Amino acid sequence: MAFGRSSRSRRPVEPVTLKILVAGGFGVGKTTLVGAVSEIRPLRTEERLSEAGRPVDDTAGVESKTTTTVAMDFGRITLREDLVLYLFGTPGQDRFWFLWDELAQGALGAVVLADTRRLEDCFAAVDYFEQRAIPFTVAVNRFEGADRFPTETVQAALDLDPEVPVLMCDARDRSSVRDVLVAVVEHALARADRFREPATT
């Protein structure tokens, strides 16, 4: 029996894999974000906060937090059949920032997760990615009881370039996090296209 072309099985698509960092201040929800969207069991390197660490771990505003990431979080999400994102959550405390350079190697872009109650906590992440020309998107995690501000207000408070996307999100919600990740990829690719455009005379 002859088979037509339509009955042939499609050759499996080899997906493109991209690396995205998830950064921000201590207790802003990075581990939650990676866990909400990962299609695999996320890798977490959390340790319980200790009394010895309290002098250096600023828990103001996140007093209920009992653990902290000491290396990274890792997860994976398939955006399309041909596009897979590997997510690397960075530690938020100053004493672990030496890991950021290692994690940032080969990253397409980043999410800077922000909390309007402690907006200054994400300044370091914004500076880090700006200085290294790594495209990033700011995602404001909507904590219960936190003041709500327009995205333009957040953009101005963080002194961001107009091209940097600012989105509201719920780090616990898969669809909300997915929208943020799509925005990061689109922003990074659009930025790369602009750099590739030939100069006009």
Coordinates of N, CA and C in Angstrom, one line a residue:
M1 N 0.8 -1.2 0.0 CA 0.0 0.0 0.0 C 0.9 1.3 0.0
A2 N 0.6 2.2 -0.9 CA 1.4 3.4 -1.1 C 0.9 4.4 -0.1
F3 N 1.8 5.2 0.4 CA 1.5 6.2 1.4 C 1.8 7.6 0.7
G4 N 0.9 8.5 0.8 CA 1.0 9.8 0.3 C 1.9 10.6 1.2
R5 N 2.3 11.8 0.7 CA 3.2 12.7 1.5 C 2.6 13.1 2.8
S6 N 1.2 13.2 2.8 CA 0.5 13.7 4.0 C 0.5 12.7 5.1
S7 N 0.8 11.4 4.8 CA 0.8 10.4 5.8 C 2.1 10.2 6.4
R8 N 3.1 10.8 5.9 CA 4.5 10.6 6.4 C 4.6 11.4 7.8
S9 N 5.2 10.8 8.7 CA 5.4 11.4 10.0 C 6.4 12.6 9.8
R10 N 6.1 13.7 10.5 CA 6.9 14.9 10.4 C 8.2 14.6 11.1
R11 N 9.3 15.2 10.6 CA 10.6 15.1 11.2 C 10.5 15.9 12.5
P12 N 11.0 15.4 13.6 CA 10.9 16.2 14.8 C 11.7 17.5 14.7
V13 N 11.1 18.6 15.3 CA 11.8 19.9 15.3 C 12.8 19.9 16.4
E14 N 14.0 20.4 16.0 CA 15.1 20.6 17.0 C 14.9 22.0 17.6
P15 N 14.5 22.1 18.8 CA 14.2 23.4 19.3 C 15.4 24.3 19.6
V16 N 15.3 25.6 19.5 CA 16.3 26.5 19.9 C 16.2 26.7 21.4
T17 N 17.3 26.7 22.1 CA 17.3 26.9 23.5 C 17.9 28.2 23.9
L18 N 17.2 29.0 24.7 CA 17.7 30.3 25.1 C 17.8 30.3 26.6
K19 N 18.7 31.1 27.1 CA 19.0 31.2 28.5 C 18.4 32.6 29.0
I20 N 17.6 32.6 30.0 CA 17.0 33.8 30.6 C 17.4 33.8 32.1
L21 N 17.8 34.9 32.6 CA 18.1 35.1 34.0 C 16.9 35.7 34.7
V22 N 16.6 35.4 35.9 CA 15.6 36.0 36.8 C 16.3 36.6 38.0
A23 N 16.3 37.9 38.1 CA 17.0 38.6 39.1 C 16.1 39.5 39.9
G24 N 16.7 40.1 40.9 CA 15.9 41.0 41.8 C 16.4 41.0 43.2
G25 N 15.8 41.7 44.0 CA 16.2 41.8 45.4 C 15.8 40.6 46.2
F26 N 16.2 40.6 47.5 CA 16.0 39.5 48.4 C 14.5 39.4 48.7
G27 N 13.9 38.2 48.5 CA 12.5 38.0 48.9 C 11.5 38.6 47.9
V28 N 11.9 38.8 46.6 CA 11.0 39.5 45.7 C 10.1 38.5 44.9
G29 N 10.5 37.2 45.0 CA 9.6 36.2 44.4 C 10.3 35.4 43.2
K30 N 11.6 35.4 43.1 CA 12.3 34.8 42.0 C 12.1 33.3 42.0
T31 N 12.2 32.7 43.1 CA 12.0 31.2 43.3 C 10.6 30.8 42.9
T32 N 9.7 31.6 43.4 CA 8.2 31.4 43.1 C 8.0 31.5 41.6
L33 N 8.6 32.5 40.9 CA 8.4 32.7 39.5 C 8.9 31.5 38.7
V34 N 10.1 31.1 39.0 CA 10.6 29.9 38.3 C 9.8 28.7 38.5
G35 N 9.4 28.5 39.7 CA 8.6 27.3 40.0 C 7.2 27.3 39.4
A36 N 6.6 28.5 39.3 CA 5.3 28.6 38.7 C 5.2 28.2 37.3
V37 N 6.3 28.4 36.5 CA 6.2 28.3 35.1 C 7.0 27.1 34.6
S38 N 7.9 26.5 35.4 CA 8.7 25.4 34.9 C 7.9 24.1 34.7
E39 N 8.2 23.5 33.5 CA 7.6 22.3 33.1 C 8.3 21.0 33.7
I40 N 9.4 21.3 34.3 CA 10.2 20.2 35.0 C 10.2 20.6 36.5
R41 N 10.5 19.7 37.3 CA 10.6 20.0 38.7 C 11.8 20.9 38.9
P42 N 11.6 22.2 39.3 CA 12.7 23.1 39.4 C 13.8 22.7 40.4
L43 N 15.0 23.1 40.0 CA 16.1 22.9 40.9 C 16.2 24.1 41.8
R44 N 16.2 23.9 43.1 CA 16.3 25.0 44.1 C 17.5 24.7 45.0
T45 N 18.2 25.8 45.3 CA 19.3 25.7 46.3 C 19.0 26.7 47.5
E46 N 17.9 26.3 48.2 CA 17.5 27.2 49.3 C 18.0 26.6 50.6
E47 N 18.3 27.6 51.5 CA 18.7 27.2 52.8 C 17.9 28.1 53.8
R48 N 17.7 27.6 55.0 CA 16.9 28.3 56.0 C 17.7 29.5 56.5
L49 N 17.0 30.6 56.6 CA 17.7 31.8 57.2 C 18.1 31.5 58.7
S50 N 19.3 31.9 59.0 CA 19.8 31.6 60.4 C 19.9 32.9 61.2
E51 N 20.0 32.8 62.5 CA 20.2 34.0 63.3 C 21.5 34.7 62.9
A52 N 22.5 33.8 62.6 CA 23.8 34.4 62.2 C 23.8 35.3 61.0
G53 N 22.8 35.0 60.1 CA 22.7 35.8 58.9 C 21.8 37.0 59.0
R54 N 21.1 37.1 60.1 CA 20.2 38.3 60.2 C 20.9 39.6 60.1
P55 N 22.1 39.8 60.6 CA 22.7 41.1 60.4 C 22.9 41.5 59.0
V56 N 23.1 40.5 58.0 CA 23.4 40.9 56.6 C 22.2 40.6 55.7
D57 N 21.2 39.9 56.2 CA 20.0 39.6 55.4 C 18.9 40.6 55.8
D58 N 18.6 41.6 55.0 CA 17.6 42.6 55.3 C 16.2 42.0 55.0
T59 N 15.5 41.6 56.0 CA 14.1 41.0 55.9 C 13.0 42.0 56.1
A60 N 13.3 43.3 56.2 CA 12.3 44.3 56.3 C 11.3 44.2 55.1
G61 N 10.1 44.1 55.4 CA 9.0 44.0 54.4 C 8.8 42.6 54.0
V62 N 9.7 41.6 54.3 CA 9.5 40.2 54.0 C 9.8 39.4 55.3
E63 N 9.2 39.8 56.4 CA 9.5 39.2 57.7 C 9.1 37.7 57.7
S64 N 8.1 37.3 56.9 CA 7.7 35.9 56.9 C 8.6 35.0 56.2
K65 N 9.6 35.5 55.4 CA 10.5 34.7 54.6 C 11.4 33.9 55.5
T66 N 11.5 32.6 55.3 CA 12.3 31.7 56.2 C 13.5 31.1 55.5
T67 N 13.5 31.2 54.1 CA 14.6 30.5 53.3 C 15.2 31.5 52.4
T68 N 16.3 31.2 51.8 CA 17.0 32.1 50.8 C 17.7 31.2 49.8
T69 N 17.8 31.7 48.6 CA 18.5 31.0 47.5 C 20.0 31.3 47.7
V70 N 20.8 30.3 47.7 CA 22.3 30.5 48.0 C 23.1 30.2 46.7
A71 N 22.5 29.7 45.7 CA 23.3 29.5 44.4 C 22.4 29.9 43.2
M72 N 21.4 29.2 42.9 CA 20.5 29.5 41.8 C 19.2 28.7 41.9
D73 N 18.2 29.1 41.2 CA 17.0 28.3 40.8 C 17.2 28.0 39.4
F74 N 16.6 26.8 39.0 CA 16.7 26.4 37.6 C 15.4 25.8 37.1
G75 N 14.9 26.2 36.0 CA 13.7 25.6 35.4 C 13.7 25.7 33.9
R76 N 12.7 25.1 33.3 CA 12.6 25.1 31.9 C 11.1 25.2 31.4
I77 N 10.9 26.0 30.3 CA 9.6 26.1 29.8 C 9.7 26.1 28.3
T78 N 8.8 25.4 27.6 CA 8.7 25.4 26.2 C 7.7 26.4 25.7
L79 N 8.1 27.5 25.1 CA 7.2 28.5 24.6 C 6.5 28.1 23.3
R80 N 7.3 27.5 22.4 CA 6.8 26.9 21.2 C 7.5 25.6 20.9
E81 N 7.0 24.9 20.0 CA 7.6 23.6 19.6 C 9.1 23.7 19.3
D82 N 9.5 24.9 18.8 CA 10.8 25.2 18.4 C 11.6 26.1 19.3
L83 N 11.0 26.4 20.5 CA 11.7 27.4 21.3 C 11.5 27.0 22.8
V84 N 12.7 26.8 23.4 CA 12.7 26.4 24.8 C 13.5 27.4 25.6
L85 N 13.0 27.8 26.8 CA 13.8 28.7 27.6 C 14.3 28.0 28.9
Y86 N 15.6 28.2 29.2 CA 16.1 27.7 30.4 C 16.2 28.9 31.4
L87 N 15.6 28.8 32.5 CA 15.5 29.9 33.5 C 16.5 29.7 34.6
F88 N 17.3 30.7 34.9 CA 18.2 30.7 36.0 C 17.9 31.8 36.9
G89 N 17.4 31.5 38.1 CA 17.1 32.5 39.1 C 18.4 32.8 39.9
T90 N 18.7 34.1 40.0 CA 19.9 34.5 40.7 C 19.7 34.7 42.2
P91 N 20.6 34.5 43.1 CA 20.5 34.8 44.5 C 20.3 36.3 44.7
G92 N 19.5 36.8 45.6 CA 19.2 38.2 45.8 C 20.1 38.9 46.8
Q93 N 20.9 38.2 47.6 CA 21.7 38.9 48.6 C 23.0 39.3 48.1
D94 N 23.5 40.4 48.6 CA 24.8 41.0 48.2 C 25.9 40.0 48.2
R95 N 26.0 39.2 49.3 CA 27.1 38.3 49.5 C 27.2 37.2 48.4
F96 N 26.1 37.0 47.6 CA 26.2 35.9 46.6 C 26.3 36.5 45.2
W97 N 26.5 37.8 45.1 CA 26.6 38.4 43.8 C 27.8 37.9 42.9
F98 N 28.8 37.3 43.6 CA 29.9 36.8 42.8 C 29.5 35.7 41.8
L99 N 28.3 35.1 42.1 CA 27.8 34.1 41.2 C 27.1 34.6 39.9
W100 N 26.8 35.9 39.9 CA 26.0 36.5 38.8 C 26.8 36.4 37.5
D101 N 28.1 36.7 37.5 CA 28.9 36.7 36.3 C 28.9 35.3 35.6
E102 N 28.9 34.3 36.5 CA 28.9 32.9 36.0 C 27.5 32.6 35.3
L103 N 26.5 33.0 36.0 CA 25.1 32.7 35.5 C 24.8 33.5 34.3
A104 N 25.4 34.7 34.2 CA 25.0 35.6 33.1 C 25.6 35.2 31.7
Q105 N 26.7 34.3 31.8 CA 27.3 33.9 30.5 C 26.3 33.3 29.6
G106 N 26.2 33.8 28.4 CA 25.4 33.2 27.3 C 23.9 33.5 27.5
A107 N 23.5 34.4 28.4 CA 22.1 34.7 28.5 C 21.6 35.6 27.4
L108 N 20.4 35.3 26.9 CA 19.8 36.2 25.9 C 19.3 37.4 26.5
G109 N 18.7 37.3 27.7 CA 18.1 38.4 28.4 C 17.8 38.1 29.8
A110 N 17.1 39.0 30.5 CA 16.8 38.8 31.9 C 15.5 39.4 32.3
V111 N 14.9 38.9 33.4 CA 13.8 39.5 34.1 C 14.3 40.1 35.4
V112 N 14.0 41.4 35.6 CA 14.3 42.0 36.9 C 12.9 42.1 37.6
L113 N 12.8 41.3 38.6 CA 11.6 41.2 39.4 C 11.6 42.3 40.5
A114 N 10.5 43.1 40.6 CA 10.5 44.2 41.5 C 9.3 44.1 42.4
D115 N 9.5 44.7 43.6 CA 8.4 44.8 44.6 C 8.3 46.3 44.9
T116 N 7.1 46.9 44.7 CA 7.0 48.3 44.9 C 7.2 48.8 46.4
R117 N 7.1 47.8 47.3 CA 7.4 48.2 48.7 C 8.9 48.3 49.0
R118 N 9.7 47.7 48.1 CA 11.2 47.8 48.3 C 11.8 48.0 46.9
L119 N 11.4 49.0 46.2 CA 11.8 49.1 44.8 C 13.3 49.3 44.6
E120 N 13.9 49.9 45.7 CA 15.3 50.2 45.6 C 16.1 48.9 45.6
D121 N 15.5 47.8 46.0 CA 16.2 46.5 46.0 C 16.6 46.0 44.6
C122 N 15.9 46.5 43.6 CA 16.2 46.0 42.3 C 17.2 46.9 41.5
F123 N 17.6 48.0 42.1 CA 18.6 48.9 41.5 C 19.8 48.2 41.0
A124 N 20.4 47.3 41.9 CA 21.6 46.6 41.6 C 21.5 45.8 40.4
A125 N 20.3 45.1 40.3 CA 20.1 44.2 39.1 C 20.0 45.0 37.8
V126 N 19.3 46.1 37.9 CA 19.1 47.0 36.7 C 20.5 47.5 36.3
D127 N 21.3 48.0 37.2 CA 22.6 48.5 36.9 C 23.5 47.4 36.3
Y128 N 23.4 46.2 36.9 CA 24.2 45.1 36.4 C 23.9 44.8 34.9
F129 N 22.7 44.7 34.5 CA 22.3 44.4 33.2 C 22.6 45.5 32.2
E130 N 22.4 46.8 32.7 CA 22.7 47.9 31.8 C 24.2 48.0 31.5
Q131 N 25.0 47.8 32.5 CA 26.5 47.9 32.3 C 27.0 46.8 31.4
R132 N 26.3 45.7 31.4 CA 26.8 44.6 30.5 C 26.0 44.4 29.2
A133 N 25.1 45.4 29.0 CA 24.3 45.4 27.7 C 23.5 44.2 27.6
I134 N 23.0 43.6 28.7 CA 22.1 42.5 28.6 C 20.7 43.0 28.6
P135 N 19.9 42.7 27.5 CA 18.5 43.2 27.5 C 17.7 42.6 28.7
F136 N 16.8 43.4 29.3 CA 16.0 43.0 30.4 C 14.7 43.6 30.4
T137 N 13.8 43.0 31.0 CA 12.4 43.5 31.3 C 12.2 43.5 32.8
V138 N 11.5 44.6 33.2 CA 11.2 44.7 34.6 C 9.7 44.2 34.8
A139 N 9.6 43.3 35.7 CA 8.3 42.7 36.1 C 8.0 43.0 37.5
V140 N 6.9 43.8 37.7 CA 6.5 44.2 39.1 C 5.6 43.1 39.7
N141 N 6.1 42.4 40.7 CA 5.3 41.4 41.3 C 4.2 42.0 42.2
R142 N 3.0 41.6 42.0 CA 1.9 42.3 42.7 C 1.7 41.5 44.0
F143 N 2.3 42.0 45.0 CA 2.1 41.5 46.4 C 0.8 42.0 47.0
E144 N 0.2 41.2 47.7 CA -1.0 41.7 48.4 C -0.7 42.8 49.4
G145 N -1.4 43.9 49.4 CA -1.2 45.0 50.3 C -0.2 46.0 49.8
A146 N 0.5 45.7 48.7 CA 1.5 46.6 48.1 C 0.8 47.7 47.3
D147 N 1.3 48.9 47.3 CA 0.7 50.0 46.5 C 0.9 49.6 45.0
R148 N -0.2 50.0 44.3 CA -0.1 49.8 42.8 C 0.2 51.1 42.1
F149 N 1.1 51.1 41.2 CA 1.6 52.2 40.5 C 1.5 52.0 39.0
P150 N 1.2 53.0 38.2 CA 1.3 52.8 36.7 C 2.7 52.4 36.3
T151 N 2.8 51.7 35.2 CA 4.2 51.2 34.7 C 5.1 52.4 34.4
E152 N 4.5 53.5 34.0 CA 5.3 54.7 33.7 C 5.9 55.3 35.0
T153 N 5.2 55.1 36.1 CA 5.8 55.6 37.4 C 7.0 54.7 37.8
V154 N 6.8 53.4 37.6 CA 7.9 52.5 38.0 C 9.1 52.8 37.1
Q155 N 8.9 53.0 35.8 CA 9.9 53.2 34.8 C 10.7 54.5 35.2
A156 N 10.0 55.5 35.6 CA 10.6 56.7 36.0 C 11.4 56.6 37.3
A157 N 10.8 55.9 38.3 CA 11.5 55.7 39.6 C 12.8 54.9 39.4
L158 N 12.8 54.0 38.5 CA 14.1 53.2 38.3 C 15.0 53.8 37.2
D159 N 14.6 55.0 36.7 CA 15.4 55.7 35.7 C 15.7 54.8 34.5
L160 N 14.7 54.1 34.0 CA 14.9 53.1 32.9 C 14.9 53.8 31.5
D161 N 15.6 53.3 30.6 CA 15.5 53.8 29.2 C 14.1 53.5 28.7
P162 N 13.5 54.4 27.9 CA 12.1 54.2 27.4 C 11.9 52.8 26.8
E163 N 12.9 52.2 26.2 CA 12.7 51.0 25.4 C 12.6 49.8 26.4
V164 N 12.9 49.9 27.7 CA 12.9 48.8 28.6 C 11.4 48.5 29.0
P165 N 10.9 47.3 28.6 CA 9.5 47.0 29.0 C 9.3 46.9 30.5
V166 N 8.2 47.4 31.0 CA 7.8 47.2 32.4 C 6.4 46.6 32.4
L167 N 6.3 45.5 33.1 CA 5.0 44.8 33.1 C 4.6 44.5 34.6
M168 N 3.3 44.4 34.8 CA 2.8 43.9 36.1 C 2.6 42.4 36.0
C169 N 2.9 41.7 37.1 CA 2.8 40.2 37.0 C 2.4 39.7 38.4
D170 N 2.0 38.4 38.4 CA 1.8 37.6 39.6 C 2.8 36.5 39.5
A171 N 3.8 36.5 40.3 CA 4.9 35.4 40.1 C 4.3 34.0 40.5
R172 N 3.1 33.9 41.0 CA 2.5 32.6 41.3 C 1.7 32.1 40.2
D173 N 1.5 32.9 39.2 CA 0.5 32.5 38.1 C 1.3 32.2 36.8
R174 N 1.1 31.0 36.3 CA 1.9 30.5 35.1 C 1.7 31.4 33.9
S175 N 0.4 31.7 33.6 CA 0.2 32.5 32.4 C 0.8 33.9 32.5
S176 N 0.7 34.5 33.7 CA 1.3 35.8 33.9 C 2.8 35.8 33.8
V177 N 3.5 34.8 34.3 CA 4.9 34.6 34.2 C 5.3 34.4 32.7
R178 N 4.5 33.6 32.0 CA 4.8 33.3 30.6 C 4.7 34.6 29.8
D179 N 3.8 35.4 30.1 CA 3.7 36.7 29.3 C 5.0 37.5 29.6
V180 N 5.5 37.5 30.8 CA 6.7 38.2 31.1 C 7.9 37.6 30.3
L181 N 8.0 36.3 30.2 CA 9.1 35.7 29.5 C 9.0 36.0 28.0
V182 N 7.8 35.9 27.5 CA 7.6 36.3 26.0 C 8.1 37.7 25.8
A183 N 7.8 38.6 26.7 CA 8.2 40.0 26.5 C 9.7 40.1 26.6
V184 N 10.4 39.4 27.4 CA 11.9 39.4 27.5 C 12.5 38.9 26.1
V185 N 12.0 37.8 25.6 CA 12.5 37.3 24.3 C 12.3 38.3 23.2
E186 N 11.0 38.8 23.1 CA 10.7 39.8 22.1 C 11.6 41.0 22.2
H187 N 11.8 41.5 23.4 CA 12.6 42.7 23.6 C 14.1 42.4 23.2
A188 N 14.6 41.3 23.6 CA 16.0 41.0 23.3 C 16.2 40.8 21.8
L189 N 15.3 40.1 21.1 CA 15.4 39.9 19.7 C 15.3 41.2 18.9
A190 N 14.3 42.1 19.3 CA 14.2 43.3 18.7 C 15.4 44.2 18.8
R191 N 16.0 44.1 20.0 CA 17.2 44.9 20.3 C 18.4 44.4 19.4
A192 N 18.5 43.1 19.3 CA 19.5 42.5 18.4 C 19.3 42.9 17.0
D193 N 18.1 42.9 16.5 CA 17.8 43.3 15.1 C 18.2 44.8 14.9
R194 N 18.0 45.7 15.9 CA 18.4 47.0 15.7 C 19.9 47.2 15.6
F195 N 20.6 46.4 16.3 CA 22.1 46.4 16.3 C 22.6 45.9 14.9
R196 N 21.8 45.0 14.3 CA 22.3 44.4 13.0 C 21.9 45.3 11.8
E197 N 21.0 46.3 12.0 CA 20.6 47.1 10.9 C 21.8 47.9 10.4
P198 N 22.1 47.9 9.1 CA 23.2 48.6 8.5 C 23.0 50.1 8.7
A199 N 24.1 50.8 9.0 CA 24.1 52.2 9.2 C 23.8 52.9 7.9
T200 N 22.9 53.9 7.9 CA 22.6 54.7 6.7 C 23.4 56.0 6.6
T201 N 23.7 56.3 5.4 CA 24.5 57.5 5.2 C 23.7 58.6 4.6

